[in-house]
Tab-separated table of C-alpha atoms and ligand atoms in Angstrom:
chain	number	residue	atom	x	y	z
A	19	MET	CA	0.000	0.000	0.000
A	20	LYS	CA	1.195	3.570	-0.687
A	21	ILE	CA	1.139	5.485	2.608
A	22	ALA	CA	2.195	9.097	3.284
A	23	PHE	CA	3.753	9.659	6.729
A	24	ILE	CA	3.893	13.195	8.142
A	25	GLY	CA	5.970	13.847	11.275
A	26	LEU	CA	8.956	11.497	11.602
A	27	GLY	CA	10.261	12.540	15.008
A	28	ASN	CA	11.001	10.382	18.056
A	29	MET	CA	7.787	8.390	17.603
A	30	GLY	CA	6.965	8.762	13.898
A	31	GLY	CA	10.470	7.745	12.774
A	32	GLY	CA	10.162	4.229	14.185
A	33	MET	CA	6.508	3.897	13.173
A	34	ALA	CA	7.262	4.748	9.536
A	35	ALA	CA	10.167	2.279	9.547
A	36	ASN	CA	7.775	-0.458	10.720
A	37	LEU	CA	5.370	0.342	7.869
A	38	VAL	CA	8.289	-0.103	5.458
A	39	LYS	CA	9.203	-3.432	7.131
A	40	ALA	CA	5.569	-4.562	6.658
A	41	GLY	CA	5.977	-4.021	2.906
A	42	HIS	CA	4.297	-0.631	2.477
A	43	GLU	CA	5.649	2.103	0.195
A	44	VAL	CA	6.072	5.038	2.606
A	45	HIS	CA	6.151	8.636	1.355
A	46	ALA	CA	7.698	10.665	4.167
A	47	PHE	CA	7.558	14.367	4.999
A	48	ASP	CA	8.910	16.260	8.009
A	49	LEU	CA	10.004	19.879	8.440
A	50	SER	CA	13.281	18.594	9.913
A	51	PRO	CA	15.964	17.580	7.383
A	52	GLU	CA	17.528	15.276	10.024
A	53	ALA	CA	14.233	13.428	10.530
A	54	LEU	CA	13.859	13.075	6.759
A	55	ALA	CA	17.410	11.753	6.391
A	56	ARG	CA	16.676	9.083	9.043
A	57	ALA	CA	13.446	8.165	7.250
A	58	LYS	CA	15.378	7.737	4.010
A	59	ASP	CA	17.892	5.445	5.768
A	60	ASN	CA	14.912	3.405	6.976
A	61	GLY	CA	13.617	2.871	3.438
A	62	CYS	CA	11.059	5.693	3.077
A	63	ALA	CA	10.821	7.857	-0.057
A	64	THR	CA	11.247	11.466	1.080
A	65	TYR	CA	9.431	14.599	-0.114
A	66	THR	CA	9.942	18.334	0.378
A	67	SER	CA	6.308	19.102	1.260
A	68	ALA	CA	3.281	17.329	2.679
A	69	ARG	CA	1.315	18.171	-0.476
A	70	GLU	CA	3.852	16.266	-2.577
A	71	ALA	CA	4.056	13.355	-0.141
A	72	VAL	CA	0.298	12.701	-0.280
A	73	GLN	CA	0.081	12.572	-4.095
A	74	GLY	CA	-1.185	9.174	-5.266
A	75	VAL	CA	-1.324	7.563	-1.812
A	76	GLU	CA	-4.073	5.353	-0.358
A	77	ALA	CA	-3.552	6.406	3.270
A	78	VAL	CA	-1.967	9.235	5.274
A	79	VAL	CA	-0.522	8.691	8.771
A	80	SER	CA	0.524	11.678	10.903
A	81	MET	CA	2.473	11.864	14.180
A	82	LEU	CA	2.727	15.562	15.038
A	83	PRO	CA	3.430	17.582	18.215
A	84	ASN	CA	-0.003	19.117	18.921
A	85	GLY	CA	-3.518	19.883	17.687
A	86	GLN	CA	-2.710	23.249	16.118
A	87	ILE	CA	0.093	21.776	13.983
A	88	MET	CA	-2.007	18.733	13.105
A	89	GLU	CA	-4.960	20.904	12.038
A	90	GLY	CA	-2.702	23.159	9.957
A	91	ALA	CA	-1.128	20.184	8.193
A	92	TYR	CA	-4.491	18.614	7.279
A	93	VAL	CA	-6.368	21.813	6.393
A	94	ASN	CA	-3.552	23.391	4.367
A	95	ASP	CA	-1.797	20.401	2.838
A	96	VAL	CA	-3.597	17.067	3.042
A	97	LEU	CA	-7.314	17.714	2.435
A	98	GLY	CA	-7.824	18.330	-1.261
A	99	ALA	CA	-4.271	17.245	-2.175
A	100	ALA	CA	-4.609	13.559	-1.209
A	101	PRO	CA	-6.589	11.452	-3.718
A	102	PRO	CA	-10.356	11.135	-3.056
A	103	ALA	CA	-11.229	8.443	-0.482
A	104	THR	CA	-7.721	8.358	0.992
A	105	LEU	CA	-7.886	7.004	4.568
A	106	LEU	CA	-6.519	9.532	7.091
A	107	LEU	CA	-5.005	8.337	10.391
A	108	ASP	CA	-3.804	10.884	12.935
A	109	CYS	CA	-1.730	9.220	15.681
A	110	SER	CA	-0.669	12.463	17.445
A	111	THR	CA	-1.899	13.178	20.984
A	112	ILE	CA	-4.185	16.204	20.621
A	113	ASP	CA	-7.355	17.679	22.109
A	114	VAL	CA	-10.655	15.906	21.519
A	115	ARG	CA	-12.296	18.993	19.946
A	116	THR	CA	-9.666	19.424	17.212
A	117	ALA	CA	-9.688	15.677	16.472
A	118	LYS	CA	-13.471	15.802	15.945
A	119	ASP	CA	-13.383	19.060	13.942
A	120	VAL	CA	-10.690	17.913	11.508
A	121	ALA	CA	-12.382	14.506	11.054
A	122	PHE	CA	-15.689	16.285	10.347
A	123	LEU	CA	-14.024	18.575	7.789
A	124	ALA	CA	-12.269	15.588	6.200
A	125	GLY	CA	-15.597	13.736	6.033
A	126	SER	CA	-17.246	16.709	4.303
A	127	LYS	CA	-14.560	16.413	1.605
A	128	GLY	CA	-15.095	12.655	1.191
A	129	TYR	CA	-12.227	11.316	3.323
A	130	ALA	CA	-12.611	8.777	6.119
A	131	MET	CA	-10.530	9.749	9.143
A	132	VAL	CA	-9.607	8.156	12.457
A	133	ASP	CA	-7.902	9.588	15.523
A	134	ALA	CA	-5.485	6.877	16.675
A	135	PRO	CA	-3.274	8.098	19.532
A	136	VAL	CA	-0.867	5.645	21.096
A	137	SER	CA	0.166	4.279	24.446
A	138	GLY	CA	3.836	3.292	24.600
A	139	GLY	CA	6.928	5.411	24.162
A	140	ILE	CA	9.815	5.623	21.731
A	141	ALA	CA	10.992	2.051	22.430
A	142	ALA	CA	7.506	0.701	21.616
A	143	ALA	CA	7.335	2.871	18.475
A	144	ASN	CA	10.645	1.392	17.311
A	145	ALA	CA	9.695	-2.161	18.251
A	146	GLY	CA	6.217	-1.969	16.681
A	147	THR	CA	4.533	-2.711	20.012
A	148	LEU	CA	2.378	0.404	20.482
A	149	THR	CA	-1.244	0.253	21.652
A	150	PHE	CA	-3.591	2.285	19.415
A	151	MET	CA	-6.881	3.751	20.708
A	152	VAL	CA	-9.016	4.510	17.709
A	153	GLY	CA	-11.908	6.923	17.205
A	154	GLY	CA	-13.954	6.808	14.006
A	155	SER	CA	-16.704	4.929	12.173
A	156	ASP	CA	-16.790	1.102	12.043
A	157	ASP	CA	-15.896	1.255	8.362
A	158	ALA	CA	-12.930	3.593	8.891
A	159	PHE	CA	-11.714	1.446	11.812
A	160	ALA	CA	-11.872	-1.721	9.687
A	161	LYS	CA	-9.692	-0.038	7.042
A	162	ALA	CA	-7.286	1.487	9.584
A	163	GLU	CA	-6.786	-1.676	11.655
A	164	PRO	CA	-4.350	-3.520	9.312
A	165	ILE	CA	-2.218	-0.386	8.861
A	166	LEU	CA	-2.024	0.274	12.603
A	167	SER	CA	-1.341	-3.418	13.336
A	168	ALA	CA	1.939	-3.097	11.438
A	169	MET	CA	3.038	-0.554	14.081
A	170	GLY	CA	1.503	-1.968	17.252
A	171	LYS	CA	0.591	-4.948	19.401
A	172	ALA	CA	-3.003	-3.830	20.082
A	173	VAL	CA	-5.510	-1.789	18.076
A	174	ILE	CA	-8.719	-1.000	19.958
A	175	HIS	CA	-11.827	0.730	18.611
A	176	ALA	CA	-12.734	3.262	21.323
A	177	GLY	CA	-15.850	4.671	19.626
A	178	ALA	CA	-16.792	7.521	17.315
A	179	SER	CA	-14.509	10.313	16.136
A	180	GLY	CA	-12.544	11.817	19.063
A	181	ALA	CA	-12.992	8.709	21.258
A	182	GLY	CA	-9.371	7.635	20.728
A	183	GLN	CA	-8.127	10.958	22.101
A	184	ALA	CA	-10.629	10.787	24.970
A	185	ALA	CA	-9.346	7.297	25.938
A	186	LYS	CA	-5.735	8.434	25.662
A	187	ILE	CA	-6.043	11.435	27.978
A	188	CYS	CA	-8.150	9.519	30.521
A	189	ASN	CA	-5.530	6.736	30.519
A	190	ASN	CA	-2.657	9.180	30.965
A	191	MET	CA	-4.498	11.013	33.730
A	192	ILE	CA	-4.505	7.685	35.626
A	193	LEU	CA	-0.821	7.235	34.797
A	194	GLY	CA	0.181	10.705	36.080
A	195	ALA	CA	-1.784	10.267	39.313
A	196	THR	CA	-0.612	6.673	39.995
A	197	MET	CA	3.007	7.578	39.314
A	198	ILE	CA	2.873	10.380	41.881
A	199	ALA	CA	1.054	8.136	44.391
A	200	THR	CA	3.674	5.403	43.865
A	201	CYS	CA	6.556	7.875	44.294
A	202	GLU	CA	4.983	9.249	47.489
A	203	ALA	CA	4.530	5.759	48.921
A	204	PHE	CA	8.178	4.818	48.287
A	205	ALA	CA	9.343	8.133	49.801
A	206	LEU	CA	7.201	7.545	52.891
A	207	ALA	CA	8.248	3.870	53.138
A	208	GLU	CA	11.892	4.940	53.174
A	209	LYS	CA	11.283	7.535	55.907
A	210	LEU	CA	9.488	4.864	57.952
A	211	GLY	CA	12.587	2.675	57.732
A	212	LEU	CA	11.287	0.086	55.257
A	213	ASP	CA	13.694	-1.558	52.838
A	214	LEU	CA	12.464	-0.396	49.409
A	215	GLN	CA	12.929	-3.773	47.699
A	216	THR	CA	10.928	-5.390	50.517
A	217	PHE	CA	8.190	-2.770	50.183
A	218	TYR	CA	8.108	-3.430	46.412
A	219	ASP	CA	7.878	-7.208	47.004
A	220	ILE	CA	4.871	-6.627	49.264
A	221	SER	CA	3.024	-3.839	47.442
A	222	SER	CA	3.560	-5.294	43.950
A	223	LYS	CA	1.565	-8.328	45.134
A	224	ALA	CA	-0.911	-6.345	47.229
A	225	SER	CA	-3.610	-3.774	46.505
A	226	GLY	CA	-1.127	-0.898	45.962
A	227	GLN	CA	0.034	-2.543	42.726
A	228	SER	CA	-0.188	-0.554	39.496
A	229	TRP	CA	1.611	-0.286	36.149
A	230	SER	CA	3.591	2.645	37.593
A	231	MET	CA	4.936	0.278	40.243
A	232	THR	CA	5.441	-3.067	38.514
A	233	SER	CA	6.325	-2.011	34.950
A	234	TYR	CA	7.968	1.358	35.547
A	235	CYS	CA	9.155	1.458	39.154
A	236	PRO	CA	10.449	4.962	40.017
A	237	VAL	CA	13.095	3.571	42.433
A	238	PRO	CA	16.503	2.653	40.932
A	239	GLY	CA	17.396	-1.028	41.240
A	240	VAL	CA	13.858	-2.052	42.214
A	241	GLY	CA	11.455	-3.854	39.846
A	242	PRO	CA	12.119	-4.394	36.122
A	243	ALA	CA	14.560	-2.121	34.235
A	244	SER	CA	13.087	1.380	33.921
A	245	PRO	CA	14.315	4.967	33.352
A	246	ALA	CA	14.992	5.146	37.130
A	247	ASP	CA	17.928	2.785	36.468
A	248	ASN	CA	19.251	5.214	33.873
A	249	GLY	CA	19.256	8.461	35.872
A	250	TYR	CA	15.643	9.141	34.775
A	251	GLN	CA	16.791	9.674	31.184
A	252	GLY	CA	14.906	8.349	28.126
A	253	GLY	CA	11.385	7.056	28.616
A	254	PHE	CA	8.436	9.482	28.729
A	255	ALA	CA	9.470	13.094	29.367
A	256	ALA	CA	7.746	14.997	32.191
A	257	ALA	CA	6.905	17.751	29.653
A	258	LEU	CA	4.891	15.227	27.603
A	259	MET	CA	3.087	14.009	30.733
A	260	LEU	CA	2.253	17.643	31.512
A	261	LYS	CA	0.968	18.128	27.952
A	262	ASP	CA	-1.378	15.143	28.338
A	263	LEU	CA	-2.573	16.271	31.786
A	264	LYS	CA	-3.325	19.752	30.402
A	265	LEU	CA	-5.365	18.127	27.605
A	266	ALA	CA	-7.210	16.093	30.255
A	267	MET	CA	-7.920	19.225	32.338
A	268	ASP	CA	-9.235	21.084	29.257
A	269	ALA	CA	-11.448	18.114	28.361
A	270	ALA	CA	-12.708	17.821	31.963
A	271	LYS	CA	-13.565	21.524	31.990
A	272	SER	CA	-15.528	21.368	28.758
A	273	ALA	CA	-17.297	18.140	29.827
A	274	GLY	CA	-18.058	19.466	33.335
A	275	ALA	CA	-16.226	16.548	35.013
A	276	LYS	CA	-14.640	16.787	38.466
A	277	VAL	CA	-11.026	15.534	38.406
A	278	PRO	CA	-9.321	16.678	41.631
A	279	MET	CA	-6.566	14.011	41.525
A	280	GLY	CA	-5.820	14.722	37.866
A	281	GLN	CA	-5.748	18.444	38.635
A	282	ARG	CA	-3.254	17.923	41.468
A	283	ALA	CA	-1.094	15.734	39.215
A	284	GLU	CA	-1.124	18.502	36.600
A	285	GLU	CA	-0.039	21.078	39.225
A	286	LEU	CA	2.824	18.859	40.445
A	287	TYR	CA	4.082	18.101	36.922
A	288	ALA	CA	3.777	21.823	36.034
A	289	ARG	CA	6.019	22.676	39.003
A	290	PHE	CA	8.481	19.861	38.189
A	291	THR	CA	8.718	21.064	34.582
A	292	ALA	CA	9.027	24.756	35.574
A	293	ASP	CA	11.917	23.733	37.857
A	294	GLY	CA	13.849	22.639	34.759
A	295	HIS	CA	12.946	18.929	34.650
A	296	GLY	CA	10.775	18.890	31.518
A	297	GLY	CA	13.218	16.587	29.747
A	298	THR	CA	13.491	14.201	32.711
A	299	ASP	CA	11.472	10.987	32.602
A	300	PHE	CA	8.139	11.526	34.391
A	301	SER	CA	9.039	8.964	37.089
A	302	GLY	CA	11.870	11.340	38.103
A	303	ILE	CA	9.244	13.344	40.002
A	304	ILE	CA	10.145	11.040	42.934
A	305	GLN	CA	13.258	13.199	43.375
A	306	ALA	CA	11.052	16.244	43.993
A	307	LEU	CA	8.938	14.516	46.648
B	423	LIG	P1	8.818	14.932	18.094
B	423	LIG	O1	8.901	16.382	18.386
B	423	LIG	O2	10.022	14.089	18.287
B	423	LIG	O3	8.308	14.714	16.584
B	423	LIG	C1	7.415	15.541	15.916
B	423	LIG	C2	7.917	15.714	14.500
B	423	LIG	O4	6.957	16.490	13.779
B	423	LIG	C3	9.247	16.468	14.426
B	423	LIG	O5	10.180	15.706	13.686
B	423	LIG	C4	8.893	17.763	13.709
B	423	LIG	O6	9.923	18.265	12.894
B	423	LIG	C5	7.685	17.345	12.903
B	423	LIG	N1	6.802	18.438	12.491
B	423	LIG	C6	6.366	19.492	13.226
B	423	LIG	N2	5.522	20.263	12.505
B	423	LIG	C7	5.420	19.670	11.281
B	423	LIG	C8	4.690	19.962	10.105
B	423	LIG	N3	3.885	21.026	10.016
B	423	LIG	N4	4.845	19.138	9.030
B	423	LIG	C9	5.660	18.060	9.103
B	423	LIG	N5	6.366	17.721	10.195
B	423	LIG	C10	6.244	18.512	11.267
B	423	LIG	O7	7.594	14.374	18.971
B	423	LIG	P2	7.263	12.844	19.330
B	423	LIG	O8	7.857	12.505	20.659
B	423	LIG	O9	7.542	11.985	18.144
B	423	LIG	O10	5.685	12.955	19.584
B	423	LIG	C11	4.760	13.021	18.519
B	423	LIG	C12	3.368	12.846	19.071
B	423	LIG	O11	3.281	11.606	19.757
B	423	LIG	C13	2.964	13.925	20.083
B	423	LIG	O12	1.626	14.290	19.857
B	423	LIG	C14	3.177	13.241	21.423
B	423	LIG	O13	2.343	13.783	22.444
B	423	LIG	C15	2.786	11.811	21.079
B	423	LIG	N6	3.375	10.790	21.948
B	423	LIG	C16	4.694	10.829	22.267
B	423	LIG	C17	5.246	9.840	23.072
B	423	LIG	C18	6.705	9.847	23.440
B	423	LIG	O14	7.114	9.060	24.317
B	423	LIG	N7	7.543	10.645	22.799
B	423	LIG	C19	4.413	8.799	23.554
B	423	LIG	C20	3.067	8.775	23.196
B	423	LIG	C21	2.557	9.780	22.386
């Protein structure tokens, strides 16, 4: 299949490479010459504009920094330039409103579109083991599923347009709050004189267990390998966690939902980031507690 890929950064670079490995012809565009050079090394054909990249393709995948950039790329370059009936798949993490608006506009021009944000970081993007949460019609999901499967281990239909983004920000609101709760518990355990490995052995098998504890333990040398074992480098940057929590707070405000724990997590990650730790893995917030 001929697939255009727009946005070949930390995440998109590996995702596009996996589409190539699955036998697709990938037409790549990114504003960054370095990202384009890497895409070329990974077997993509490279283009100097999104409009050129989408010529003659059957699908467009995008992995862009935010909703404003995603909307600009689709409204200015993709819609109208891609062949009629091209399937559009936006995998960026963006606000629910923009995801719905752009999908509606695309639909009015005859394109089927899904929002398909991911869970999993750069390592999962490279390994092709992302989880995709997909919003769109049944028909669009059925067409998108085989393309997304080439880049992930799970592809789940969350509901109508925007539902993928809704699932993503709700999931990451849990992640932000459980990571802080886990960090606080380890900090308290230490002050109470508990051995941290012993506390892990107990809590990981008791009701305090969560993904933040057993898959991504914020304490160095405890649990499986995680960014904590690497000086809190790599992994999922605190600035990206803050971005997702801000999206969750905006969504909660417009939906009239009460999210006091999510709000507190957003405040704590905002402070951590303002203190110069935006590039630190989000589990590094344990050092600030
Ligand atoms: P990134 O900054 O590494 O990559 C974004 C790429 O988009 C860059 O290469 C940039 O040059 C390019 N770009 C920007 N504007 C463009 C435009 N108008 N046209 C073409 N290319 C353009 O970011 P990333 O870490 O790859 O994240 C991408 C998306 O994935 C974000 O929405 C992020 O929230 C989400 N995400 C990231 C992670 C992670 O661990 N990094 C995990 C899950 C989801």
